[in-house]
Amino acid sequence: MPGHVSKTDGPDPDPTEYLFVSPEMRNMDLEKPFDAKKDCWVPNEREGYILGKIEEVDDDIINVLADGESKEWKKDQVHQVNPPKYEKTEDMSNLTFLNDPSVLWNLKDRYYNKLIYTYSGLFCIAVNPYKRFPIYTDRAAKIYIGKRRSEVPPHIFAISDNAYSAMMLNHQNQSMLITGESGAGKTENTKKVIAYFGSVAASTKKKDDKKKNLEDQIVQTNPILEAWGNAKTVRNDNSSRFGKFIRIHFQANGKLSGADIENYLLEKARVISQMSQERSYHIFYNMMSGAIDDLREMCKLSNNIYDYHYVSQGKTTVASIDDVEDMNFAHEAFPILNFSNSERDNVYKITATVMHFGNMKFKQRGREEQAETDGTEAGEVVSELFGIDAEMFFTNLCKPKIKVGAEFVTKGQTEERVYYSVGALSKSIYDRVFKYLFKKCNDTLETGLKRIHFIGVLDIAGFEIFE
C-alpha cells in the first residue's frame, strides 16, 4: 500500500543527512556574498521571488537589478534578505526578516537539501518529497525519545514526543492537528505519529510473533481504512477522502491502553462517479486484482473492471499503486483486528454489490410514469449477495411504499428516479460498510485497560485548489 515499507534485513540506514544541516552546508552558506543594504527579494512570475540588488531608491520607487534586468518596483514589493547565518534555519520564527520570500526560500533551500521538516514557531511544516527517506526507522526514533524540541532537528517525531511528555508531566490530554491540501502528506505523517507512540509507549514486549499486540493492531487499521477510504484524485494517487480523529489512550504509567477512531465526511459521490483523471476507492480495484483466490467468484465479479460502470468512469490503474500488494495487506489485516472470516467475507460481498448496482437497467413502461426492469441479471446478483428476495427488491425500487398519514401507499417511479434511488442506495451502503469497519476496529482497540489520558490526532481530508 502507499506508505507501507516492509522491514529489511540489517541495521537501519543512517538518517543524519536527512535531519541535520552538515558543517559543509553551513560553511558554504556563510561564504555567500551578502550586502545588507543592497540585497533584496523581488517578485518573479516563474519562481515567485528572486534575489536582486538595489541600484537606486527614489521615494516609493526602487530600481532593482535582478536576473540580468533592471526594473522599477514599488517599495512594498521589495523585501529584505536575511543574513547568511539564517540559511536553512530550523525555526523560521527566528528569522530577522519574516517575510513571504524569506519563508518560501528557507523551505525550498531545506527541501532541495533533503530536509523536509521545518519549524515555524509552534508549527512543524512538512514538504512532501514523494520518495522514501530513512527518517522514520527505529534508529531515527531513538534520536527524539525524551528530548526537548530545541535539542533535536525538526521532525514529526519531535512534535509527538513533546505531546507525550506534556501529557505525562502536566497530566492533561493533548491533541495534534495535521492539515494541508491533498497530497501534502497528512495521512503518511499521521501513520508515523501512531507508529511513534506505539514504539515509545508499548504496553508489552512481544513474546510470540503470532500473537499481535495493541501496537500492531493500531498500525494495522491503516491498510483497511485506506483501502475503503482512499482514492486517486487529480493531484494525489493516495488521497484520503475522509477525515479522522484518532485518540490514542494511555495508562497512568504512560503505556498504551487502547485507541478509538472517529471518521468524518466520507466523499460518497465518488462511489458512483469519477472524473476522467480520478479513480474510485482503492478497494474496488484491489478486489479485481485477483490477489485473493476465489474472491471474485465469491463476489460474483468478472475479471474485467470495465464490466462495472460505477468504478470505470476514470482511471482504473495507477502507476504508483500495486493493487495486488494492497489487497494482500488489507486481507491480512482483518484477522489481526479480530474480524472473523464470515465478517470479512460479508464486507467483501457488500462492497461488491456497489459495483453490481451500476449494471442494473431499467426502462419506462410505455406512456406511463412507471419504470420497470430491463433485464434482471445484475439485480439478482445484488439480491443474492445481500441474501434478500430479488422480486421484492425490484418491486421496492420501482414501486416503493411511502407512509401517508397512518397508511402505506404504493408510489410509481419514473426511470430517472429509479436510477437516482439505485445511486443513493449504493452510496449509503458503501458509507455504512465504511462505518462498520470503524466500529469493528474500535471494538478491537478497546482493551479493557484503564484509560487515564489520551493524545488526539486530527487528520482532516485535504482539498484540491486549481488556479
mmCIF file of N, CA, C and O in Angstrom, residues 309 356-363 372-376 378-379 394 398 415 418-419 422:
data_model
loop_
_atom_site.group_PDB
_atom_site.id
_atom_site.type_symbol
_atom_site.label_atom_id
_atom_site.label_comp_id
_atom_site.label_asym_id
_atom_site.label_seq_id
_atom_site.Cartn_x
_atom_site.Cartn_y
_atom_site.Cartn_z
ATOM 1 N N HIS A 309 -19.721 -0.148 -14.514
ATOM 2 C CA HIS A 309 -19.745 1.260 -14.888
ATOM 3 C C HIS A 309 -19.410 2.203 -13.735
ATOM 4 O O HIS A 309 -18.680 3.185 -13.921
ATOM 5 N N HIS A 356 -22.054 -4.031 -8.717
ATOM 6 C CA HIS A 356 -23.164 -4.635 -9.461
ATOM 7 C C HIS A 356 -24.344 -3.675 -9.602
ATOM 8 O O HIS A 356 -25.068 -3.722 -10.605
ATOM 9 N N PHE A 357 -24.543 -2.796 -8.614
ATOM 10 C CA PHE A 357 -25.628 -1.809 -8.700
ATOM 11 C C PHE A 357 -25.532 -0.994 -9.983
ATOM 12 O O PHE A 357 -26.544 -0.654 -10.601
ATOM 13 N N GLY A 358 -24.298 -0.656 -10.373
ATOM 14 C CA GLY A 358 -24.112 0.164 -11.566
ATOM 15 C C GLY A 358 -24.517 -0.524 -12.854
ATOM 16 O O GLY A 358 -24.629 0.122 -13.906
ATOM 17 N N ASN A 359 -24.742 -1.829 -12.818
ATOM 18 C CA ASN A 359 -25.138 -2.582 -14.019
ATOM 19 C C ASN A 359 -26.635 -2.827 -14.097
ATOM 20 O O ASN A 359 -27.118 -3.432 -15.062
ATOM 21 N N MET A 360 -27.374 -2.387 -13.088
ATOM 22 C CA MET A 360 -28.826 -2.589 -13.120
ATOM 23 C C MET A 360 -29.459 -1.671 -14.161
ATOM 24 O O MET A 360 -29.097 -0.488 -14.269
ATOM 25 N N LYS A 361 -30.382 -2.224 -14.958
ATOM 26 C CA LYS A 361 -31.008 -1.472 -16.054
ATOM 27 C C LYS A 361 -32.523 -1.386 -15.838
ATOM 28 O O LYS A 361 -33.164 -2.347 -15.401
ATOM 29 N N PHE A 362 -33.064 -0.228 -16.193
ATOM 30 C CA PHE A 362 -34.498 -0.004 -16.080
ATOM 31 C C PHE A 362 -34.987 0.706 -17.338
ATOM 32 O O PHE A 362 -34.205 1.320 -18.066
ATOM 33 N N LYS A 363 -36.268 0.621 -17.584
ATOM 34 C CA LYS A 363 -36.854 1.296 -18.756
ATOM 35 C C LYS A 363 -38.238 1.819 -18.384
ATOM 36 O O LYS A 363 -38.859 1.364 -17.415
ATOM 37 N N GLU A 372 -39.783 -0.028 -15.133
ATOM 38 C CA GLU A 372 -39.718 -1.463 -14.891
ATOM 39 C C GLU A 372 -38.317 -1.950 -15.223
ATOM 40 O O GLU A 372 -37.539 -1.249 -15.879
ATOM 41 N N THR A 373 -37.993 -3.142 -14.789
ATOM 42 C CA THR A 373 -36.643 -3.652 -15.009
ATOM 43 C C THR A 373 -36.421 -3.945 -16.486
ATOM 44 O O THR A 373 -37.333 -4.367 -17.197
ATOM 45 N N ASP A 374 -35.197 -3.699 -16.923
ATOM 46 C CA ASP A 374 -34.789 -4.016 -18.289
ATOM 47 C C ASP A 374 -33.687 -5.070 -18.200
ATOM 48 O O ASP A 374 -32.521 -4.815 -18.455
ATOM 49 N N GLY A 375 -34.069 -6.256 -17.793
ATOM 50 C CA GLY A 375 -33.103 -7.319 -17.505
ATOM 51 C C GLY A 375 -32.904 -7.422 -16.005
ATOM 52 O O GLY A 375 -32.832 -6.409 -15.310
ATOM 53 N N THR A 376 -32.813 -8.634 -15.497
ATOM 54 C CA THR A 376 -32.778 -8.835 -14.045
ATOM 55 C C THR A 376 -31.459 -9.424 -13.539
ATOM 56 O O THR A 376 -31.304 -9.625 -12.336
ATOM 57 N N ALA A 378 -28.209 -8.360 -13.104
ATOM 58 C CA ALA A 378 -27.428 -7.621 -12.102
ATOM 59 C C ALA A 378 -28.193 -7.536 -10.790
ATOM 60 O O ALA A 378 -27.611 -7.697 -9.709
ATOM 61 N N GLY A 379 -29.498 -7.282 -10.857
ATOM 62 C CA GLY A 379 -30.306 -7.185 -9.646
ATOM 63 C C GLY A 379 -30.362 -8.493 -8.891
ATOM 64 O O GLY A 379 -30.391 -8.504 -7.649
ATOM 65 N N PHE A 394 -36.757 -5.673 -6.552
ATOM 66 C CA PHE A 394 -37.148 -4.911 -7.749
ATOM 67 C C PHE A 394 -38.434 -4.116 -7.489
ATOM 68 O O PHE A 394 -38.561 -2.959 -7.908
ATOM 69 N N CYS A 398 -38.935 -0.015 -7.933
ATOM 70 C CA CYS A 398 -39.824 0.557 -8.956
ATOM 71 C C CYS A 398 -41.153 1.064 -8.380
ATOM 72 O O CYS A 398 -41.746 2.010 -8.917
ATOM 73 N N GLU A 415 -38.254 6.126 -14.701
ATOM 74 C CA GLU A 415 -36.943 5.511 -14.919
ATOM 75 C C GLU A 415 -35.826 6.346 -14.278
ATOM 76 O O GLU A 415 -34.931 5.811 -13.625
ATOM 77 N N VAL A 418 -35.750 5.982 -10.490
ATOM 78 C CA VAL A 418 -35.243 4.680 -10.061
ATOM 79 C C VAL A 418 -33.718 4.678 -10.092
ATOM 80 O O VAL A 418 -33.049 4.188 -9.161
ATOM 81 N N TYR A 419 -33.147 5.256 -11.154
ATOM 82 C CA TYR A 419 -31.687 5.334 -11.233
ATOM 83 C C TYR A 419 -31.121 6.187 -10.093
ATOM 84 O O TYR A 419 -30.064 5.876 -9.529
ATOM 85 N N VAL A 422 -31.135 3.981 -7.027
ATOM 86 C CA VAL A 422 -30.059 2.987 -7.057
ATOM 87 C C VAL A 422 -28.730 3.643 -6.685
ATOM 88 O O VAL A 422 -27.938 3.096 -5.892
#
